């Protein structure tokens, strides 16, 4: 372990990731906000046996990083969740709680010291596990009907610049599509892109899934409506996911050959 000085507190709210052959490597990183009035209250709760919730790490607003659960163990952070058609994501993921009162208690910007610590921590996690960029997600991405964390103020572009997750630039070829209305064909294509990116979309849940996508990738407005801008952003993300998957595939092949 390099670089980061952790403060340690042990949460009992974890169990085993399973035994081979059923055990899969960690290949997801899930970011949250704590959504409580103080860091101390959040950490207490994440360590309270009755609460049955935890995370591997908590990052305070001043950049202090707490380790509550070892990465080898399964922490209870994602709850009922789904990504790329797969459920029970705790067994596959590392969970990081970023301290913020959240939408219920006064949502506020994440300070620089905190984001710098989140960035360092995520880079270390990514150096230890084969987590592709399209599997770095927010809690609201994998539980859009229940969760809105880490929320629209979270600085995903900054993390992407550090190699953590995806943040494609606007594609020049899509400039004209942005301001346009959305017909049936574009609507269907937009929903297909949403699923291709990884969002689990069932009939009746399109709007919450779209709102989660917007909160993360078009944070100016997250109304769940599939407008021209959202369609263009979906296409950009879908292309970025496909490009990253092609790179993964090449890496996998070169490992075998
Ligand atoms: Zn969460």
GROMACS .gro file of C-alpha atoms and ligand atoms in nm:
model
  258
    1UNK     CA    1   0.000   0.000   0.000
    2UNK     CA    2   0.160   0.327  -0.103
    3UNK     CA    3   0.089   0.693  -0.066
    4UNK     CA    4  -0.228   0.703   0.140
    5UNK     CA    5  -0.228   0.705   0.515
    6UNK     CA    6  -0.544   0.537   0.631
    7UNK     CA    7  -0.717   0.573   0.957
    8UNK     CA    8  -0.844   0.233   1.055
    9UNK     CA    9  -1.173   0.141   1.207
   10UNK     CA   10  -1.317  -0.203   1.162
   11UNK     CA   11  -1.676  -0.249   1.050
   12UNK     CA   12  -1.833  -0.586   1.128
   13UNK     CA   13  -2.068  -0.539   0.833
   14UNK     CA   14  -1.894  -0.757   0.579
   15UNK     CA   15  -1.855  -1.120   0.480
   16UNK     CA   16  -1.662  -1.335   0.236
   17UNK     CA   17  -1.655  -1.271  -0.138
   18UNK     CA   18  -1.701  -1.647  -0.180
   19UNK     CA   19  -1.472  -1.938  -0.255
   20UNK     CA   20  -1.329  -2.050  -0.589
   21UNK     CA   21  -1.466  -2.145  -0.838
   22UNK     CA   22  -1.761  -1.921  -0.755
   23UNK     CA   23  -1.549  -1.626  -0.658
   24UNK     CA   24  -1.499  -1.363  -0.926
   25UNK     CA   25  -1.229  -1.098  -0.923
   26UNK     CA   26  -1.325  -0.749  -0.814
   27UNK     CA   27  -1.408  -0.559  -1.133
   28UNK     CA   28  -1.626  -0.268  -1.021
   29UNK     CA   29  -1.576   0.051  -0.823
   30UNK     CA   30  -1.886   0.213  -0.673
   31UNK     CA   31  -1.880   0.571  -0.543
   32UNK     CA   32  -2.134   0.698  -0.289
   33UNK     CA   33  -2.203   0.993  -0.069
   34UNK     CA   34  -2.275   0.932   0.297
   35UNK     CA   35  -2.593   1.142   0.312
   36UNK     CA   36  -2.568   1.204   0.685
   37UNK     CA   37  -2.526   1.520   0.892
   38UNK     CA   38  -2.163   1.453   0.988
   39UNK     CA   39  -1.874   1.229   0.900
   40UNK     CA   40  -1.867   1.089   1.253
   41UNK     CA   41  -2.234   0.994   1.239
   42UNK     CA   42  -2.182   0.826   0.902
   43UNK     CA   43  -1.878   0.628   1.017
   44UNK     CA   44  -2.060   0.521   1.336
   45UNK     CA   45  -2.351   0.396   1.132
   46UNK     CA   46  -2.128   0.212   0.883
   47UNK     CA   47  -1.975   0.027   1.181
   48UNK     CA   48  -2.297  -0.045   1.373
   49UNK     CA   49  -2.379  -0.419   1.357
   50UNK     CA   50  -2.757  -0.361   1.344
   51UNK     CA   51  -2.727  -0.127   1.045
   52UNK     CA   52  -2.586  -0.402   0.817
   53UNK     CA   53  -2.428  -0.138   0.592
   54UNK     CA   54  -2.064  -0.056   0.534
   55UNK     CA   55  -1.809   0.042   0.271
   56UNK     CA   56  -1.444  -0.034   0.221
   57UNK     CA   57  -1.344   0.332   0.255
   58UNK     CA   58  -1.482   0.665   0.376
   59UNK     CA   59  -1.330   0.992   0.255
   60UNK     CA   60  -1.389   1.297   0.475
   61UNK     CA   61  -1.419   1.653   0.344
   62UNK     CA   62  -1.067   1.737   0.467
   63UNK     CA   63  -0.924   1.439   0.275
   64UNK     CA   64  -0.891   1.197   0.570
   65UNK     CA   65  -0.940   0.842   0.444
   66UNK     CA   66  -1.083   0.572   0.670
   67UNK     CA   67  -1.057   0.204   0.594
   68UNK     CA   68  -1.348   0.009   0.742
   69UNK     CA   69  -1.338  -0.319   0.550
   70UNK     CA   70  -1.043  -0.495   0.381
   71UNK     CA   71  -1.072  -0.511   0.003
   72UNK     CA   72  -1.061  -0.893   0.014
   73UNK     CA   73  -1.393  -0.890   0.200
   74UNK     CA   74  -1.740  -0.813   0.069
   75UNK     CA   75  -1.870  -0.486   0.216
   76UNK     CA   76  -2.244  -0.410   0.224
   77UNK     CA   77  -2.270  -0.087   0.025
   78UNK     CA   78  -2.462  -0.137  -0.297
   79UNK     CA   79  -2.783  -0.306  -0.177
   80UNK     CA   80  -3.034  -0.404  -0.444
   81UNK     CA   81  -2.845  -0.306  -0.757
   82UNK     CA   82  -2.790  -0.391  -1.122
   83UNK     CA   83  -2.531  -0.312  -1.391
   84UNK     CA   84  -2.482  -0.468  -1.735
   85UNK     CA   85  -2.766  -0.708  -1.650
   86UNK     CA   86  -2.590  -0.839  -1.340
   87UNK     CA   87  -2.713  -0.815  -0.980
   88UNK     CA   88  -2.563  -0.863  -0.633
   89UNK     CA   89  -2.280  -0.625  -0.708
   90UNK     CA   90  -2.126  -0.615  -0.359
   91UNK     CA   91  -1.936  -0.936  -0.429
   92UNK     CA   92  -1.771  -0.780  -0.736
   93UNK     CA   93  -1.704  -0.430  -0.613
   94UNK     CA   94  -1.510  -0.193  -0.392
   95UNK     CA   95  -1.733   0.066  -0.223
   96UNK     CA   96  -1.612   0.418  -0.141
   97UNK     CA   97  -1.826   0.654   0.068
   98UNK     CA   98  -1.754   1.022   0.011
   99UNK     CA   99  -1.868   1.235   0.304
  100UNK     CA  100  -2.141   1.483   0.206
  101UNK     CA  101  -2.473   1.562   0.381
  102UNK     CA  102  -2.648   1.469   0.057
  103UNK     CA  103  -2.977   1.591  -0.084
  104UNK     CA  104  -3.160   1.532   0.243
  105UNK     CA  105  -2.934   1.737   0.473
  106UNK     CA  106  -2.791   2.012   0.254
  107UNK     CA  107  -2.609   1.884  -0.053
  108UNK     CA  108  -2.292   2.085  -0.113
  109UNK     CA  109  -1.985   2.085  -0.339
  110UNK     CA  110  -1.711   1.834  -0.266
  111UNK     CA  111  -1.401   2.028  -0.147
  112UNK     CA  112  -1.070   2.008  -0.332
  113UNK     CA  113  -0.890   1.824  -0.049
  114UNK     CA  114  -1.162   1.560  -0.052
  115UNK     CA  115  -1.162   1.516  -0.430
  116UNK     CA  116  -0.781   1.491  -0.435
  117UNK     CA  117  -0.803   1.213  -0.174
  118UNK     CA  118  -1.082   1.035  -0.365
  119UNK     CA  119  -0.868   1.053  -0.679
  120UNK     CA  120  -0.561   0.907  -0.506
  121UNK     CA  121  -0.764   0.633  -0.341
  122UNK     CA  122  -0.940   0.535  -0.666
  123UNK     CA  123  -0.612   0.523  -0.855
  124UNK     CA  124  -0.474   0.285  -0.595
  125UNK     CA  125  -0.784   0.066  -0.608
  126UNK     CA  126  -0.760   0.054  -0.989
  127UNK     CA  127  -0.393  -0.042  -0.968
  128UNK     CA  128  -0.485  -0.347  -0.760
  129UNK     CA  129  -0.791  -0.477  -0.947
  130UNK     CA  130  -0.884  -0.526  -1.313
  131UNK     CA  131  -1.162  -0.264  -1.313
  132UNK     CA  132  -1.235  -0.130  -1.662
  133UNK     CA  133  -1.338   0.238  -1.692
  134UNK     CA  134  -1.701   0.155  -1.781
  135UNK     CA  135  -1.734  -0.028  -1.449
  136UNK     CA  136  -1.652   0.276  -1.236
  137UNK     CA  137  -2.001   0.384  -1.134
  138UNK     CA  138  -2.206   0.592  -0.893
  139UNK     CA  139  -2.455   0.429  -0.659
  140UNK     CA  140  -2.737   0.599  -0.851
  141UNK     CA  141  -2.619   0.433  -1.174
  142UNK     CA  142  -2.675   0.086  -1.030
  143UNK     CA  143  -2.984   0.164  -0.815
  144UNK     CA  144  -3.151   0.453  -1.002
  145UNK     CA  145  -3.496   0.395  -0.851
  146UNK     CA  146  -3.367   0.430  -0.492
  147UNK     CA  147  -3.049   0.634  -0.493
  148UNK     CA  148  -2.917   0.969  -0.612
  149UNK     CA  149  -2.561   0.952  -0.478
  150UNK     CA  150  -2.295   1.075  -0.525
  151UNK     CA  151  -2.510   1.328  -0.714
  152UNK     CA  152  -2.479   1.598  -0.977
  153UNK     CA  153  -2.210   1.800  -0.794
  154UNK     CA  154  -1.963   1.513  -0.793
  155UNK     CA  155  -1.664   1.588  -1.017
  156UNK     CA  156  -1.660   1.290  -1.253
  157UNK     CA  157  -1.469   1.480  -1.526
  158UNK     CA  158  -1.180   1.537  -1.285
  159UNK     CA  159  -1.163   1.166  -1.203
  160UNK     CA  160  -1.175   1.075  -1.573
  161UNK     CA  161  -0.879   1.306  -1.641
  162UNK     CA  162  -0.692   1.095  -1.384
  163UNK     CA  163  -0.789   0.775  -1.567
  164UNK     CA  164  -1.085   0.688  -1.342
  165UNK     CA  165  -1.407   0.621  -1.531
  166UNK     CA  166  -1.529   0.764  -1.862
  167UNK     CA  167  -1.594   1.124  -1.963
  168UNK     CA  168  -1.585   1.151  -2.343
  169UNK     CA  169  -1.565   1.500  -2.495
  170UNK     CA  170  -1.857   1.617  -2.710
  171UNK     CA  171  -1.838   1.445  -3.049
  172UNK     CA  172  -1.823   1.704  -3.333
  173UNK     CA  173  -2.042   1.482  -3.551
  174UNK     CA  174  -2.327   1.504  -3.298
  175UNK     CA  175  -2.335   1.885  -3.271
  176UNK     CA  176  -2.647   1.920  -3.485
  177UNK     CA  177  -2.836   1.650  -3.301
  178UNK     CA  178  -2.805   1.826  -2.965
  179UNK     CA  179  -3.058   2.102  -3.019
  180UNK     CA  180  -3.308   1.892  -3.213
  181UNK     CA  181  -3.627   1.725  -3.114
  182UNK     CA  182  -3.633   1.351  -3.060
  183UNK     CA  183  -3.850   1.128  -3.279
  184UNK     CA  184  -3.943   0.764  -3.222
  185UNK     CA  185  -3.631   0.629  -3.390
  186UNK     CA  186  -3.392   0.845  -3.187
  187UNK     CA  187  -3.591   0.764  -2.874
  188UNK     CA  188  -3.545   0.391  -2.929
  189UNK     CA  189  -3.176   0.443  -3.011
  190UNK     CA  190  -3.131   0.648  -2.692
  191UNK     CA  191  -3.279   0.374  -2.475
  192UNK     CA  192  -3.066   0.113  -2.652
  193UNK     CA  193  -2.755   0.324  -2.582
  194UNK     CA  194  -2.856   0.355  -2.217
  195UNK     CA  195  -2.870  -0.025  -2.183
  196UNK     CA  196  -2.549  -0.071  -2.381
  197UNK     CA  197  -2.367   0.163  -2.141
  198UNK     CA  198  -2.471  -0.066  -1.856
  199UNK     CA  199  -2.791   0.077  -1.707
  200UNK     CA  200  -3.052  -0.187  -1.629
  201UNK     CA  201  -3.368  -0.061  -1.795
  202UNK     CA  202  -3.700  -0.240  -1.748
  203UNK     CA  203  -4.038  -0.125  -1.880
  204UNK     CA  204  -4.154   0.160  -1.657
  205UNK     CA  205  -3.805   0.242  -1.525
  206UNK     CA  206  -3.673   0.430  -1.831
  207UNK     CA  207  -3.725   0.771  -1.674
  208UNK     CA  208  -3.536   0.704  -1.349
  209UNK     CA  209  -3.253   0.537  -1.541
  210UNK     CA  210  -3.232   0.835  -1.777
  211UNK     CA  211  -3.232   1.075  -1.482
  212UNK     CA  212  -2.944   0.879  -1.325
  213UNK     CA  213  -2.753   0.897  -1.654
  214UNK     CA  214  -2.813   1.273  -1.676
  215UNK     CA  215  -2.716   1.334  -1.314
  216UNK     CA  216  -2.382   1.182  -1.392
  217UNK     CA  217  -2.311   1.276  -1.753
  218UNK     CA  218  -2.528   1.585  -1.818
  219UNK     CA  219  -2.554   1.734  -1.469
  220UNK     CA  220  -2.715   2.063  -1.577
  221UNK     CA  221  -3.057   1.898  -1.588
  222UNK     CA  222  -3.173   1.558  -1.473
  223UNK     CA  223  -3.540   1.549  -1.558
  224UNK     CA  224  -3.543   1.199  -1.709
  225UNK     CA  225  -3.656   1.337  -2.046
  226UNK     CA  226  -3.486   1.211  -2.359
  227UNK     CA  227  -3.409   1.541  -2.534
  228UNK     CA  228  -3.160   1.601  -2.817
  229UNK     CA  229  -2.872   1.679  -2.580
  230UNK     CA  230  -2.932   1.364  -2.374
  231UNK     CA  231  -2.948   1.153  -2.693
  232UNK     CA  232  -2.616   1.297  -2.812
  233UNK     CA  233  -2.453   1.237  -2.471
  234UNK     CA  234  -2.585   0.879  -2.465
  235UNK     CA  235  -2.432   0.815  -2.808
  236UNK     CA  236  -2.098   0.961  -2.691
  237UNK     CA  237  -2.093   0.739  -2.384
  238UNK     CA  238  -2.196   0.431  -2.576
  239UNK     CA  239  -1.909   0.487  -2.820
  240UNK     CA  240  -1.666   0.542  -2.531
  241UNK     CA  241  -1.782   0.218  -2.365
  242UNK     CA  242  -1.744   0.025  -2.690
  243UNK     CA  243  -1.396   0.167  -2.747
  244UNK     CA  244  -1.292   0.078  -2.390
  245UNK     CA  245  -1.437  -0.272  -2.428
  246UNK     CA  246  -1.239  -0.322  -2.749
  247UNK     CA  247  -0.921  -0.226  -2.562
  248UNK     CA  248  -1.010  -0.471  -2.282
  249UNK     CA  249  -1.069  -0.745  -2.535
  250UNK     CA  250  -0.730  -0.683  -2.695
  251UNK     CA  251  -0.563  -0.693  -2.354
  252UNK     CA  252  -0.736  -1.018  -2.268
  253UNK     CA  253  -0.624  -1.177  -2.595
  254UNK     CA  254  -0.266  -1.061  -2.557
  255UNK     CA  255  -0.260  -1.221  -2.212
  256UNK     CA  256  -0.367  -1.555  -2.359
  257UNK     CA  257  -0.133  -1.553  -2.659
  258LIG    ZN1  258  -2.484   0.501  -0.174
   0.00000   0.00000   0.00000
